[in-house]
XYZ file of C-alpha atoms in Angstrom:
431
model
C 152.238 230.683 -87.675
C 150.671 227.905 -89.734
C 153.040 226.420 -92.334
C 152.163 227.024 -95.970
C 150.462 224.102 -97.674
C 149.714 223.304 -101.251
C 145.955 223.157 -101.919
C 144.748 219.592 -102.506
C 142.445 218.744 -105.413
C 140.648 215.446 -106.075
C 140.085 214.396 -109.663
C 136.578 213.403 -110.830
C 137.432 213.693 -114.536
C 136.827 210.045 -115.410
C 133.261 210.240 -114.105
C 132.697 213.437 -116.102
C 134.347 212.233 -119.321
C 132.509 208.905 -119.226
C 129.147 210.624 -119.298
C 128.572 212.292 -115.950
C 125.205 211.211 -114.569
C 124.881 208.513 -117.231
C 128.025 206.592 -116.311
C 127.605 203.168 -114.714
C 129.290 203.199 -111.316
C 131.465 200.090 -111.148
C 135.139 199.128 -111.286
C 137.574 202.048 -111.217
C 134.715 204.556 -111.476
C 133.240 203.138 -108.264
C 136.620 203.486 -106.534
C 136.813 207.139 -107.630
C 133.282 207.812 -106.386
C 133.608 205.980 -103.055
C 136.840 207.773 -102.147
C 135.370 211.100 -103.263
C 132.300 210.529 -101.083
C 134.442 209.875 -98.012
C 136.720 212.841 -98.656
C 133.642 215.051 -98.840
C 132.055 213.542 -95.725
C 135.250 213.934 -93.724
C 135.320 217.695 -94.162
C 138.967 217.535 -95.199
C 140.347 220.497 -97.129
C 139.959 218.982 -100.576
C 138.538 220.648 -103.675
C 136.976 218.597 -106.474
C 137.846 219.173 -110.124
C 137.198 217.838 -113.620
C 139.370 218.251 -116.684
C 137.781 219.651 -119.850
C 139.794 218.620 -122.935
C 138.167 221.311 -125.066
C 139.465 224.016 -122.751
C 142.682 222.230 -121.706
C 141.765 223.328 -118.202
C 140.354 222.068 -114.920
C 137.042 223.296 -113.552
C 135.996 223.173 -109.925
C 132.844 221.175 -109.136
C 130.757 220.548 -106.038
C 129.660 216.933 -106.432
C 126.625 215.399 -104.794
C 127.077 211.740 -103.881
C 123.617 211.302 -102.339
C 122.403 209.056 -105.182
C 125.551 206.971 -105.466
C 124.142 203.838 -103.837
C 120.479 204.307 -104.747
C 120.607 205.404 -108.394
C 124.246 204.544 -109.231
C 124.917 208.191 -110.003
C 127.208 211.055 -109.020
C 125.767 214.514 -109.667
C 128.490 216.897 -110.828
C 125.926 219.562 -111.770
C 127.099 219.163 -115.368
C 124.378 218.215 -117.867
C 125.093 215.349 -120.234
C 124.876 217.831 -123.120
C 128.124 219.381 -121.877
C 130.055 216.113 -121.757
C 132.797 216.314 -124.419
C 133.231 213.948 -127.326
C 136.201 211.701 -126.676
C 139.446 212.097 -128.577
C 142.704 210.519 -127.515
C 145.230 213.326 -127.199
C 148.446 211.399 -126.476
C 150.098 208.823 -128.757
C 153.263 206.904 -128.018
C 154.146 205.571 -131.456
C 154.908 207.892 -134.342
C 152.569 207.277 -137.252
C 152.501 210.240 -139.552
C 149.031 209.534 -141.010
C 147.491 209.353 -137.553
C 149.412 212.433 -136.488
C 148.143 214.381 -139.492
C 144.576 213.209 -138.856
C 144.844 214.282 -135.229
C 146.232 217.728 -136.117
C 143.293 218.215 -138.478
C 140.573 216.826 -136.218
C 141.659 218.010 -132.768
C 140.950 221.753 -133.253
C 137.527 220.968 -134.707
C 136.560 218.566 -131.916
C 137.908 220.866 -129.209
C 135.931 223.775 -130.657
C 132.824 221.601 -130.817
C 133.289 220.565 -127.200
C 133.591 224.195 -126.126
C 130.394 225.018 -128.009
C 128.608 222.127 -126.269
C 129.853 223.449 -122.931
C 128.661 226.987 -123.667
C 125.327 225.828 -125.109
C 124.665 223.877 -121.903
C 125.029 227.134 -119.954
C 128.081 226.039 -117.997
C 129.377 228.668 -115.569
C 131.731 226.549 -113.492
C 134.832 228.434 -112.339
C 138.205 227.404 -113.663
C 140.268 225.819 -110.918
C 143.432 227.710 -110.056
C 145.676 224.761 -109.280
C 148.949 226.677 -109.390
C 151.485 225.029 -107.038
C 148.728 222.684 -105.825
C 148.515 218.901 -105.542
C 146.178 216.806 -107.672
C 145.167 213.418 -106.278
C 143.804 211.078 -108.926
C 142.514 207.508 -108.924
C 141.593 207.593 -112.619
C 142.873 205.160 -115.215
C 146.133 206.134 -116.964
C 144.483 206.970 -120.304
C 142.600 209.797 -118.589
C 145.588 211.066 -116.606
C 147.999 211.467 -119.543
C 145.678 213.948 -121.231
C 146.306 216.590 -118.574
C 149.947 216.010 -117.589
C 151.044 218.989 -119.670
C 148.532 221.256 -117.931
C 149.827 220.160 -114.522
C 153.407 220.905 -115.543
C 152.467 224.383 -116.770
C 150.852 225.241 -113.432
C 153.493 223.601 -111.204
C 150.834 221.222 -109.886
C 152.129 218.078 -108.258
C 150.521 214.751 -109.064
C 149.769 211.874 -106.695
C 148.344 209.031 -108.781
C 146.918 205.645 -107.835
C 147.659 202.836 -110.290
C 145.267 199.880 -110.293
C 147.086 197.167 -112.243
C 149.649 196.365 -114.919
C 147.449 193.820 -116.710
C 147.854 195.096 -120.313
C 151.627 194.641 -119.994
C 150.976 190.886 -119.910
C 149.382 191.058 -123.371
C 150.797 191.121 -126.914
C 153.624 193.713 -127.008
C 152.749 194.501 -130.625
C 149.139 195.360 -129.787
C 147.848 198.910 -129.462
C 146.456 198.235 -125.966
C 149.943 197.237 -124.782
C 151.664 200.183 -126.473
C 149.195 202.791 -125.230
C 149.111 201.414 -121.690
C 152.893 201.200 -121.449
C 153.294 204.704 -122.843
C 150.636 206.149 -120.549
C 152.170 204.591 -117.438
C 155.681 205.572 -118.545
C 154.572 209.216 -118.752
C 152.757 209.086 -115.397
C 155.660 207.461 -113.559
C 158.014 210.142 -114.877
C 155.687 213.037 -114.091
C 154.168 212.062 -110.736
C 155.603 213.217 -107.444
C 154.212 210.031 -105.935
C 152.537 206.773 -106.951
C 150.070 204.794 -104.868
C 149.490 201.127 -105.722
C 146.061 199.710 -104.893
C 147.551 196.460 -103.588
C 150.877 194.975 -102.626
C 150.643 192.861 -105.779
C 150.231 195.928 -108.015
C 153.212 197.571 -106.329
C 155.277 194.436 -106.925
C 154.187 194.383 -110.572
C 155.146 198.030 -111.095
C 158.592 197.493 -109.601
C 159.059 194.282 -111.615
C 158.436 196.139 -114.860
C 160.735 198.923 -113.656
C 163.496 196.371 -113.005
C 163.013 194.922 -116.494
C 163.501 198.371 -118.041
C 159.970 198.540 -119.392
C 158.943 201.408 -117.098
C 160.882 204.219 -115.382
C 161.332 204.157 -111.631
C 158.760 206.198 -109.696
C 160.039 208.970 -107.448
C 158.130 207.367 -104.566
C 155.671 204.482 -104.371
C 153.423 203.349 -101.520
C 150.557 200.891 -101.166
C 147.008 201.673 -100.068
C 144.761 198.652 -100.390
C 141.204 199.194 -101.535
C 138.120 198.444 -99.446
C 135.936 195.414 -98.978
C 133.025 197.598 -97.878
C 129.816 197.255 -99.874
C 127.420 199.985 -98.843
C 123.704 199.687 -98.158
C 121.192 201.012 -100.677
C 117.822 202.437 -99.678
C 116.506 201.787 -103.193
C 114.447 198.708 -103.964
C 115.764 196.133 -106.419
C 113.779 196.453 -109.648
C 114.338 192.768 -110.473
C 114.209 189.891 -107.976
C 117.107 187.523 -107.472
C 116.682 184.209 -109.323
C 114.822 181.510 -107.348
C 116.597 178.493 -105.929
C 120.217 177.938 -105.000
C 122.828 179.747 -107.064
C 126.447 180.831 -107.110
C 127.276 184.313 -108.365
C 129.915 185.632 -110.765
C 130.210 189.434 -111.049
C 131.697 191.100 -114.096
C 133.120 187.825 -115.387
C 133.908 186.982 -118.998
C 135.977 184.431 -120.877
C 139.660 185.203 -121.249
C 141.444 187.015 -118.435
C 138.325 186.965 -116.246
C 138.326 183.187 -116.806
C 134.599 182.449 -116.939
C 135.372 179.420 -119.105
C 136.789 177.622 -116.073
C 133.403 178.014 -114.357
C 131.696 176.529 -117.441
C 134.164 173.635 -117.502
C 133.670 173.001 -113.767
C 129.911 172.806 -114.311
C 130.462 170.260 -117.062
C 132.577 168.139 -114.721
C 129.935 168.296 -111.986
C 127.234 167.195 -114.414
C 129.388 164.432 -115.835
C 130.040 163.210 -112.291
C 126.348 162.514 -111.794
C 125.610 165.184 -109.166
C 121.928 165.545 -108.341
C 122.273 168.958 -106.687
C 120.071 171.600 -108.285
C 121.675 175.016 -108.559
C 122.411 177.768 -111.062
C 125.285 180.066 -111.879
C 124.194 183.711 -112.045
C 126.455 185.928 -114.167
C 125.915 189.578 -113.232
C 127.039 192.289 -115.613
C 127.242 192.785 -119.372
C 127.851 189.668 -121.469
C 130.208 190.292 -124.351
C 130.133 188.627 -127.731
C 133.272 186.631 -126.970
C 131.579 185.037 -123.962
C 128.391 184.299 -125.910
C 130.361 182.743 -128.762
C 132.366 180.603 -126.349
C 129.241 179.375 -124.607
C 127.603 178.521 -127.957
C 130.044 175.633 -128.448
C 128.382 172.184 -128.410
C 130.561 171.207 -125.424
C 128.368 173.428 -123.235
C 124.960 172.210 -124.441
C 124.389 170.269 -121.218
C 125.019 173.172 -118.836
C 123.529 176.124 -120.676
C 120.224 175.822 -118.839
C 122.039 176.248 -115.502
C 123.309 179.699 -116.445
C 121.339 182.852 -115.653
C 122.536 186.154 -117.103
C 121.630 189.224 -115.025
C 122.535 192.165 -117.237
C 123.665 195.502 -115.759
C 122.455 195.109 -112.165
C 121.848 198.266 -110.149
C 123.615 198.593 -106.822
C 120.436 197.512 -105.010
C 120.094 194.479 -107.283
C 123.751 193.553 -106.819
C 123.376 193.704 -103.032
C 120.428 191.337 -103.299
C 122.359 188.949 -105.544
C 125.324 188.914 -103.153
C 123.216 188.272 -100.065
C 121.160 185.424 -101.501
C 124.028 183.579 -103.204
C 125.431 180.347 -101.778
C 128.827 181.783 -102.679
C 130.511 184.232 -105.048
C 133.032 182.847 -107.546
C 135.926 185.081 -108.651
C 137.835 183.001 -111.237
C 140.052 185.715 -112.772
C 143.607 184.826 -113.800
C 145.113 188.203 -112.889
C 143.738 191.204 -111.034
C 144.926 194.380 -109.352
C 142.509 194.037 -106.440
C 139.150 192.254 -106.833
C 136.141 194.282 -105.665
C 133.530 191.448 -105.922
C 135.501 189.234 -103.532
C 135.677 191.909 -100.866
C 132.092 193.072 -101.336
C 130.731 189.550 -100.925
C 132.702 189.049 -97.724
C 131.504 192.388 -96.358
C 127.944 191.088 -96.765
C 128.787 187.753 -95.151
C 128.687 185.605 -98.297
C 131.330 182.876 -98.812
C 133.782 183.450 -101.651
C 135.571 181.003 -103.959
C 138.611 182.747 -105.463
C 141.280 181.956 -107.973
C 144.531 181.374 -106.097
C 146.286 184.587 -107.196
C 148.046 187.201 -105.025
C 145.640 190.129 -105.467
C 142.603 188.044 -104.510
C 144.337 186.857 -101.337
C 144.625 190.560 -100.445
C 141.094 191.476 -101.471
C 139.604 188.516 -99.580
C 141.856 188.996 -96.537
C 142.555 185.226 -96.630
C 138.884 184.486 -95.855
C 138.024 182.804 -99.162
C 138.344 179.286 -100.538
C 140.984 179.127 -103.271
C 141.478 177.085 -106.436
C 143.998 176.932 -109.259
C 142.461 179.162 -111.973
C 143.551 176.612 -114.584
C 141.878 173.693 -112.764
C 138.139 173.263 -113.399
C 138.368 170.075 -111.309
C 139.432 171.981 -108.176
C 136.635 174.490 -108.691
C 134.116 171.695 -109.250
C 135.008 170.166 -105.867
C 134.489 173.486 -104.073
C 131.201 174.227 -105.846
C 129.864 170.779 -105.018
C 130.712 171.148 -101.351
C 129.344 174.705 -101.061
C 126.041 173.756 -102.674
C 125.600 170.396 -100.971
C 126.847 171.029 -97.437
C 124.758 173.590 -95.561
C 126.784 173.139 -92.356
C 129.958 173.955 -94.265
C 128.388 177.139 -95.658
C 127.310 178.110 -92.148
C 130.840 177.586 -90.812
C 132.256 179.787 -93.563
C 129.674 182.497 -92.859
C 130.477 182.408 -89.129
C 134.204 182.721 -89.867
C 133.563 185.711 -92.112
C 131.344 187.331 -89.466
C 133.996 186.833 -86.786
C 136.574 188.553 -89.016
C 134.392 191.476 -90.074
C 136.405 194.010 -88.070
C 139.467 193.209 -90.228
C 137.752 194.254 -93.443
C 138.521 197.696 -94.814
C 136.048 200.538 -95.255
C 136.123 203.263 -97.891
C 136.617 205.778 -95.092
C 139.902 204.041 -94.215
C 141.046 204.159 -97.836
C 140.180 207.860 -98.162
C 141.904 208.706 -94.863
C 145.082 206.874 -95.869
C 145.109 208.498 -99.301
C 144.614 211.950 -97.778
C 147.387 211.301 -95.259
C 149.697 210.347 -98.116
C 148.669 213.492 -99.984
C 149.491 215.632 -96.950
C 153.154 214.692 -97.223
C 153.203 216.307 -100.668
C 150.950 219.237 -99.781
C 153.039 220.364 -96.816
C 155.637 222.749 -98.231
C 157.914 222.018 -95.268
C 158.654 218.708 -97.020
C 159.505 220.265 -100.374
C 163.225 219.626 -99.924
C 162.565 215.995 -99.024
C 160.057 215.053 -101.727
C 160.385 214.752 -105.504
C 159.208 217.750 -107.506
């Protein structure tokens, strides 16, 4: 007789709540989609669900990932007209004015969201998750909204946490308070926690030891992938001409783009005659534009090329044609651009921080993120020494088998989920 097993569900709520087909697939959303694609391909017994705040219920979906790498889209068969208006449902500091406003607004917004759902002709079945297991890779602010629903249906939660970065910010700020409260609730409610890197696991346990967070019932580590998949779509925009180094998703502040600017200044001041550009792929925020507008950067501004919102096909092209990819961030939970560049055989220059050593599998060049001078030396050598670039590329190629695929990540996550889904382990695992 086969042992009883809890049904396993995989959460696609963040893709749905961020706009469904309209959402840009990068960062955590890309992780959710890539793992979902592999779980579907594998034929494992996993059902896909989304949480509808207006109904306070999960609905079962049958996603199509065929356009993920060509059109940067996941088709949930939910029209954008049915996507709910966002409203934060969980607050961790008592403010009576906000509480009153929420009590007044929430019923109206929930009713409006249900009307949008009905008007869009939605007939998706509600997911019966009673005594099941929900596996989620979503960000904490999405998970906390449905913790109460999981408790009502005796559904276990296995949650991946990506970083503890906001806990390094101002403790008086709302970002800090919300993030701490969200993670506190998840750590208390989850049957198991998966960290996306050894560094993230260490961070979680450090904040537990300090008393800032409660201890998880169980915590394991499943590193993310370096794999960067092929796209059959054509890049709508060509890569910039000439030699360039690439920064992906970088900005001033934590992402530390200012150190790249300062390194360029040092190279120019040193009299280098090498001609190259820095391509910055992704949205450019006002803070970055304001920082770059300072007179100190007048001499280097012409070397910067901003490539806004690249498609997956365009990003592949940028990676492949770059002399190197620079990842200057001061703190990270993993570091997708570092791994993706290496997967495609492009040298990487990384900030010397623990998570990027994991993401780059020790195949990158490293610099102190607070030292523009160290970065300037590495940029100068990468751009000016073709033999050196070739040696780096050969080393990366020789180590390709060590790099992780999304199939590996999905398999490891499913294996971890099986420990919680198998009812024979109920006496051994946290509730």
